[in-house]
Every structure is written in C-alpha cells, then in structure tokens.
Short mmCIF file of C-alpha atoms in Angstrom, two decimals:
data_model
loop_
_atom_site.label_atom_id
_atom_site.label_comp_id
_atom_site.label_asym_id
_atom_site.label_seq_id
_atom_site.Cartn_x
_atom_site.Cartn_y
_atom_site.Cartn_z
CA UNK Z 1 -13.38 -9.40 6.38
CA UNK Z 2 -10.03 -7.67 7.45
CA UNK Z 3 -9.60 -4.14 9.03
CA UNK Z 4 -7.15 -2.13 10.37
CA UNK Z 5 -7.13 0.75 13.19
CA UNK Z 6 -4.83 3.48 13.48
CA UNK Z 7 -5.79 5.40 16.03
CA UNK Z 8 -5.11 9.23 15.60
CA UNK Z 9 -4.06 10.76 12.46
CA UNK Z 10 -1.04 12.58 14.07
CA UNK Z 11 2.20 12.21 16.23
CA UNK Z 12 4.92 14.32 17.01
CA UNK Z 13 7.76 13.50 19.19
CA UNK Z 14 11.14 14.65 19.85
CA UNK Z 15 14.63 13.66 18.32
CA UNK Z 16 15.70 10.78 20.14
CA UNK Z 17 12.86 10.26 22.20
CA UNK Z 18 10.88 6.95 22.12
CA UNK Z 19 7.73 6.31 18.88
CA UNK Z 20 5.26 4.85 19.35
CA UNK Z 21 2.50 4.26 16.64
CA UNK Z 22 -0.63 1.94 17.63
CA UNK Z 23 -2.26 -0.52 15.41
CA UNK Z 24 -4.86 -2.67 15.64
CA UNK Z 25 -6.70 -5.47 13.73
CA UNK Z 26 -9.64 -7.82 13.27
CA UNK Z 27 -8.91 -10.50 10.91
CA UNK Z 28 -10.82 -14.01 10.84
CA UNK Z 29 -7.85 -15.94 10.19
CA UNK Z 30 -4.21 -15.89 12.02
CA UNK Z 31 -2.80 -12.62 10.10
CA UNK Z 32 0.00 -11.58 8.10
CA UNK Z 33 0.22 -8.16 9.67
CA UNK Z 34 2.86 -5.08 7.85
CA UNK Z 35 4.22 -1.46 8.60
CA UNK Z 36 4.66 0.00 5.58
CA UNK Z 37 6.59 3.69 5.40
CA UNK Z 38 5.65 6.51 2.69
CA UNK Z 39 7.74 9.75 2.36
CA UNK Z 40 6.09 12.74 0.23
CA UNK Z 41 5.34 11.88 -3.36
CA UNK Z 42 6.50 8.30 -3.05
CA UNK Z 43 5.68 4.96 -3.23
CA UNK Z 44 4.94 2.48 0.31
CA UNK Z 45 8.54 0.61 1.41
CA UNK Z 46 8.37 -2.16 3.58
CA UNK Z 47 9.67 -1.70 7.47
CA UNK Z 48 8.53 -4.92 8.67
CA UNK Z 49 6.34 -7.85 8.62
CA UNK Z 50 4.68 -10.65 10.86
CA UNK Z 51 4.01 -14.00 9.35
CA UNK Z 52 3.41 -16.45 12.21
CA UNK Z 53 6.81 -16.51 13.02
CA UNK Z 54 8.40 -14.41 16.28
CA UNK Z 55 6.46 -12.57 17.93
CA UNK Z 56 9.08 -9.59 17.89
CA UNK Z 57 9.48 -8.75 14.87
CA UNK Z 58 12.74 -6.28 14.15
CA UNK Z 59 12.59 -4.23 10.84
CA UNK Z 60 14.61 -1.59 8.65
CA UNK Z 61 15.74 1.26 10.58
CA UNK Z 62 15.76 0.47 13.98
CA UNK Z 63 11.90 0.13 13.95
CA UNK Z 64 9.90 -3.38 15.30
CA UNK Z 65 6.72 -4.25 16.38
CA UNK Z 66 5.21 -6.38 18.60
CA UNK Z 67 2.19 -9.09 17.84
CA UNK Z 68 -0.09 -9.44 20.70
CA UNK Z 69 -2.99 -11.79 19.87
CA UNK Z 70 -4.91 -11.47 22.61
CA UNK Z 71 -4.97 -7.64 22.33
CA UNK Z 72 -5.40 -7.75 18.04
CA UNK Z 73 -2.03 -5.21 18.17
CA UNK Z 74 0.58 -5.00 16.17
CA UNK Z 75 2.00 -1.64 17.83
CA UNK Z 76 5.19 0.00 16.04
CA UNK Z 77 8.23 1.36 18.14
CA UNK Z 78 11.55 3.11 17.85
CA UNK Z 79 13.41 3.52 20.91
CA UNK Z 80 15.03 6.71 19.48
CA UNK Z 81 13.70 9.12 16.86
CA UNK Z 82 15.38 10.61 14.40
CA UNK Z 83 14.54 13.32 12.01
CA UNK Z 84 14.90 11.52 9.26
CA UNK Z 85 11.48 9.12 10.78
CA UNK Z 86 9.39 12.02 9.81
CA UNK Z 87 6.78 10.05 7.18
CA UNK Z 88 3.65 8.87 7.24
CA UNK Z 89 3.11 5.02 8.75
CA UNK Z 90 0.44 2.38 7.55
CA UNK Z 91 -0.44 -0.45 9.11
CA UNK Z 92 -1.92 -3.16 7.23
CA UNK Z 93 -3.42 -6.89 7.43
CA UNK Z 94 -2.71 -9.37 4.72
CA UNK Z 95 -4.86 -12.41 3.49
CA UNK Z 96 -4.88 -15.51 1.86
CA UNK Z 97 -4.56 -13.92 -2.07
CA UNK Z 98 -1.88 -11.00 -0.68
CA UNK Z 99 -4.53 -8.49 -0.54
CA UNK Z 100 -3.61 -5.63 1.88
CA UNK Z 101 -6.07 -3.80 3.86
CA UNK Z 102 -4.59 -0.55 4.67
CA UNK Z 103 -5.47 1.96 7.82
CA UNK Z 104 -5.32 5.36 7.01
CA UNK Z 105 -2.50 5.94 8.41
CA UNK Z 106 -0.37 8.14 11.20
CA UNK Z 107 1.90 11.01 10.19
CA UNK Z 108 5.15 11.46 11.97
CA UNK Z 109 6.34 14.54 13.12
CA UNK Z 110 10.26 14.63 15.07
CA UNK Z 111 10.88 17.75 16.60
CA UNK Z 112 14.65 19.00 16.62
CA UNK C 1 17.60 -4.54 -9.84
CA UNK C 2 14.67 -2.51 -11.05
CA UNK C 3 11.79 -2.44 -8.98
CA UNK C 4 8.02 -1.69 -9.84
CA UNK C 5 7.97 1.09 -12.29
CA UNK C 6 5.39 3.25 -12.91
CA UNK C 7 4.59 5.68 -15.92
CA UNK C 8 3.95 8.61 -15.81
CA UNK C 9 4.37 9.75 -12.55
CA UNK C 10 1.77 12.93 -12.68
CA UNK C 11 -0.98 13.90 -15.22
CA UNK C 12 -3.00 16.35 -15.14
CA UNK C 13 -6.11 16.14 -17.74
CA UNK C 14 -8.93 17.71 -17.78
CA UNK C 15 -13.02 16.30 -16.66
CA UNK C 16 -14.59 13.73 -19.63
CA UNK C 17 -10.85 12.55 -20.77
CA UNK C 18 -9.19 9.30 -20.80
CA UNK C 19 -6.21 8.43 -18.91
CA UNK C 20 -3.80 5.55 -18.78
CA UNK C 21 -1.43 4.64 -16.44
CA UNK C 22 1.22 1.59 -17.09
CA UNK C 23 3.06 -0.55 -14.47
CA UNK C 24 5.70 -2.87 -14.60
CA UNK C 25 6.23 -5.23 -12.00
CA UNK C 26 9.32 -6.84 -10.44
CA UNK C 27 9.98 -9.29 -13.11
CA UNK C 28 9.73 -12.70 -11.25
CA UNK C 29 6.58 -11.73 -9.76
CA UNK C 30 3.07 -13.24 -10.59
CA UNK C 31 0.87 -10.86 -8.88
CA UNK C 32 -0.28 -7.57 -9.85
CA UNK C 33 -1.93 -5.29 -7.41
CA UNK C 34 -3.37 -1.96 -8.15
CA UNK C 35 -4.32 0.86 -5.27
CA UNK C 36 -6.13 3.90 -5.26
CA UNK C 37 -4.65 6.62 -2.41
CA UNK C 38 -6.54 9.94 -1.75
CA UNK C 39 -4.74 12.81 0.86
CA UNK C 40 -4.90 11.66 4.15
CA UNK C 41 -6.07 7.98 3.45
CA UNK C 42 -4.59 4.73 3.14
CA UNK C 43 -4.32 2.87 0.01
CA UNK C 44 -7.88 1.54 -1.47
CA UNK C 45 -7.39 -1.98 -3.02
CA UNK C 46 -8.47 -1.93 -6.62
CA UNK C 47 -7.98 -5.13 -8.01
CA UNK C 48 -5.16 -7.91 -8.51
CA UNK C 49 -4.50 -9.87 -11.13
CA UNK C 50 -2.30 -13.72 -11.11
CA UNK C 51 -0.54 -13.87 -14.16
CA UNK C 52 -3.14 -12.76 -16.95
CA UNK C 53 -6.09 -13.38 -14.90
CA UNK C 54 -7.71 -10.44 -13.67
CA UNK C 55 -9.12 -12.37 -10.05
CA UNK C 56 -10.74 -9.42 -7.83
CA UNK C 57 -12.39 -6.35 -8.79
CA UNK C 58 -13.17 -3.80 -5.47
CA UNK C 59 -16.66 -2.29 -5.95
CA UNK C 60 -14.65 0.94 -5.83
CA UNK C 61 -13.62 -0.09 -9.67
CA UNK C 62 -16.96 1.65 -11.46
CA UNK C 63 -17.62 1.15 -14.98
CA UNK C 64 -14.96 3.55 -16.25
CA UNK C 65 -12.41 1.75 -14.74
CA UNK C 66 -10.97 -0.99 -16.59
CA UNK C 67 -7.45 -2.66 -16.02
CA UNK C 68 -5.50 -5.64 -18.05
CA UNK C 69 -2.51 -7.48 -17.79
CA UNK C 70 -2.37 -9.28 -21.25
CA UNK C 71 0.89 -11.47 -21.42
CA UNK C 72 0.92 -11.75 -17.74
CA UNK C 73 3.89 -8.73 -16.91
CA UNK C 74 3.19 -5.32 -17.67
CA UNK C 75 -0.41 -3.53 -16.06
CA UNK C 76 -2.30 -0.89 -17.39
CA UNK C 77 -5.18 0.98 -15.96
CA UNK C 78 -7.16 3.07 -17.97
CA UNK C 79 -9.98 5.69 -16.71
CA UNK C 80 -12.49 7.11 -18.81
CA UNK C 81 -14.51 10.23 -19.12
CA UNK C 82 -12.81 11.01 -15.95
CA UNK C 83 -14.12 13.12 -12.75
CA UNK C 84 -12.85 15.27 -10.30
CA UNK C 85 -13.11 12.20 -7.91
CA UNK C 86 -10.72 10.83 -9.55
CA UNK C 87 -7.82 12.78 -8.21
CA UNK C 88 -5.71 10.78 -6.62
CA UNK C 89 -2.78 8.71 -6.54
CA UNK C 90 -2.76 5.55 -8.08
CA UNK C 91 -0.62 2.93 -6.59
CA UNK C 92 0.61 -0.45 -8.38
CA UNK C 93 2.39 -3.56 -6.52
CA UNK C 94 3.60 -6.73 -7.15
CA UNK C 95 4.25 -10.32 -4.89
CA UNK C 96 5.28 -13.49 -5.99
CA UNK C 97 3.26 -16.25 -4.77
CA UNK C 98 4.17 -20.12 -5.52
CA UNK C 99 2.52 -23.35 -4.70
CA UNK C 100 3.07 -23.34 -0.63
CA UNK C 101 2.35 -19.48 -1.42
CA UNK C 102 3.74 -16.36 -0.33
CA UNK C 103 4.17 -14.16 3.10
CA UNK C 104 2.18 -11.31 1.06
CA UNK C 105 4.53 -8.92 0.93
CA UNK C 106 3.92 -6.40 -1.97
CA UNK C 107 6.16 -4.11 -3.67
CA UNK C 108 5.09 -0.85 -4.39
CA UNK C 109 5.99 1.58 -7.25
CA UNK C 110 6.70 5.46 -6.79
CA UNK C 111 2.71 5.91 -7.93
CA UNK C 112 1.21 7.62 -10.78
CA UNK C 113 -0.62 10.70 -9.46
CA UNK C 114 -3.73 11.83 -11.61
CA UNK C 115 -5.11 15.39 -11.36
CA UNK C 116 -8.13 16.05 -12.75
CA UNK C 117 -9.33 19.75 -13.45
#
C-alpha cells in the first residue's frame, strides 16, 4: 500500500521569503510522486511531478521539489513567496493503475 | 481545449434524496477517476474506470453509491437516499494511459460540491 505524510496542517510565511512544505512517502515500488495546488472552490492543478527521471524536479510557478530516496521525501520549495502562493498543497504518490493517494494537505498562508 | 468538466458545480438537497453528478473527461483520455474531498482533507479515491470498465471500487463506495461510464467518455455518479455524511466535494479526473502506460498524471475538474441538509 501507498501513503503520504504532510506534516502540519498549516504554514505561513512572508512575501518573498523562502516555502517550504514537507512530504513524505512509503510506497513498495519506485514512485511516481506529485504536488498538486487547490485554490478555494476549485479543482487540484498540477505543479509538478517525479517519474524516475531527475531528481530535481522544476514545476509551474517557480515551485520544485526534490526526491530523496533514502529519506522517502519529496519536499516542495519556493525560494520566494508571493501572495498569490496562498492555497492549499497536496502531496501525493502514484501507482501502477494512476491511482493517487493524497495527504491531507498543508495550507499556505503569505504574509504582506 | 476544454478540460474535465463537471456538472453541476453545487447542490444542495435535502437527507433520503438522490443526487447525480456528471463528468466529462479530457477527450483523448481512457481513464476516469472519481474523488471524494471533505474540509480539511485530501482527496479520498473512489473508484476508476478504463474505458467502460469500472476496475476499482474503494470500500469508501457503500451501497448507495453507484458510478458508470457507459460508452467509455462521459461519468456519472449517482448517490442515493443521501446523508449528512455525504457533504462534500466530489472530485472527477482523467489520465490517458497506453500500452508502455502513463506517468499518472490526472486532470482534475473544478468539483461538484454536494450539501446535504
């Protein structure tokens, strides 16, 4: 079975400072690992995705992630914020039939 | 380019009715995917379909629950003799996978969010 934890429910950071959003994962097989971006009363849009390739992985919006196998992360950064980041983030871990188990999730908060 | 569509966006019924919601997925795609997401969660997998064939059914799906894809494009997911439990938004995505299959990406509609009173 696949899981996925977001640790913390919460983050608030500062325009233009750096984000930071931790994931982690336990998945049997080598992963297809995804942040996925939700504003209010919307649908999920993809940011980025890791599918064996690099392990950097650069997305929309200035965002990318990092895959570290021997730590089961898939951590989410941003160098700078910007108000407009303020969503929520999901993590999520991808299988053989393109299932996607989702965490629950970390809501952004950028301070002015 | 349309995306995945989803219809209608917000009902509100009241407890012991029957809802349907109805998704269309990006046209090329073979995969159907539907979610369930409550406040403060992530998305719930429901159940996915290839083509016409409904493949995986989360135990979440009770009884009242029943989705079908029948010509292998458009989705619908009906409820009945719903419950306040129900509440939520429901979430539907599509992926295309081939024969060296896909890098499971799914597309997700805006979500059909169901209040029940």
């Amino acid at each position: 079975a696949q899981s996925v934890t977001q640790l913390g429910s919460h983050v608030s950071v500062s325009e233009g400072a750096l984000v930071l959003l931790r994931c982690n994962y336990s998945s049997s097989v080598p992963p297809y690992l995804f942040w996925y971006v939700q504003y209010p009363n919307q649908g999920l849009q993809l940011l980025l995705k890791y599918t064996s390739a690099a392990t950097l992985v650069k997305g929309i919006n200035g965002f990318e992630a990092e895959f570290k196998k021997s730590e089961t992360s898939f951590h989410l950064t941003k160098p700078s914020a910007h108000m407009s980041d303020a969503a929520e983030y999901f993590c999520a871990v991808g299988g053989a039939n393109s299932k996607l188990t989702f965490g629950k999730g970390i809501t952004l908060s950028v301070r002015p | 380019d349309t995306g995945v569509s989803q219809d209608p966006r917000h009902k509100i019924t009241k407890r012991g009715q029957n809802v349907t919601f109805r998704c269309d997925p990006i046209s090329e795609h073979n995969r159907l995917y539907w979610y369930r997401q409550t406040l403060g969660q992530g998305p719930e997998f429901l159940t996915y379909f290839q083509n016409e064939a409904q493949l995986e059914k989360s135990r979440l799906l009770s009884d009242r629950f029943s989705a079908e894809r029948p010509k292998g494009s458009f989705s619908t997911l009906e409820i009945q003799r719903t419950e306040q439990g129900d509440s939520a938004m429901y979430l539907c995505a599509s992926s295309f996978s081939g024969l060296a299959g896909g890098t499971g990406e799914l597309f997700f509609g805006e979500g059909s969010r169901l209040t029940v009173l």
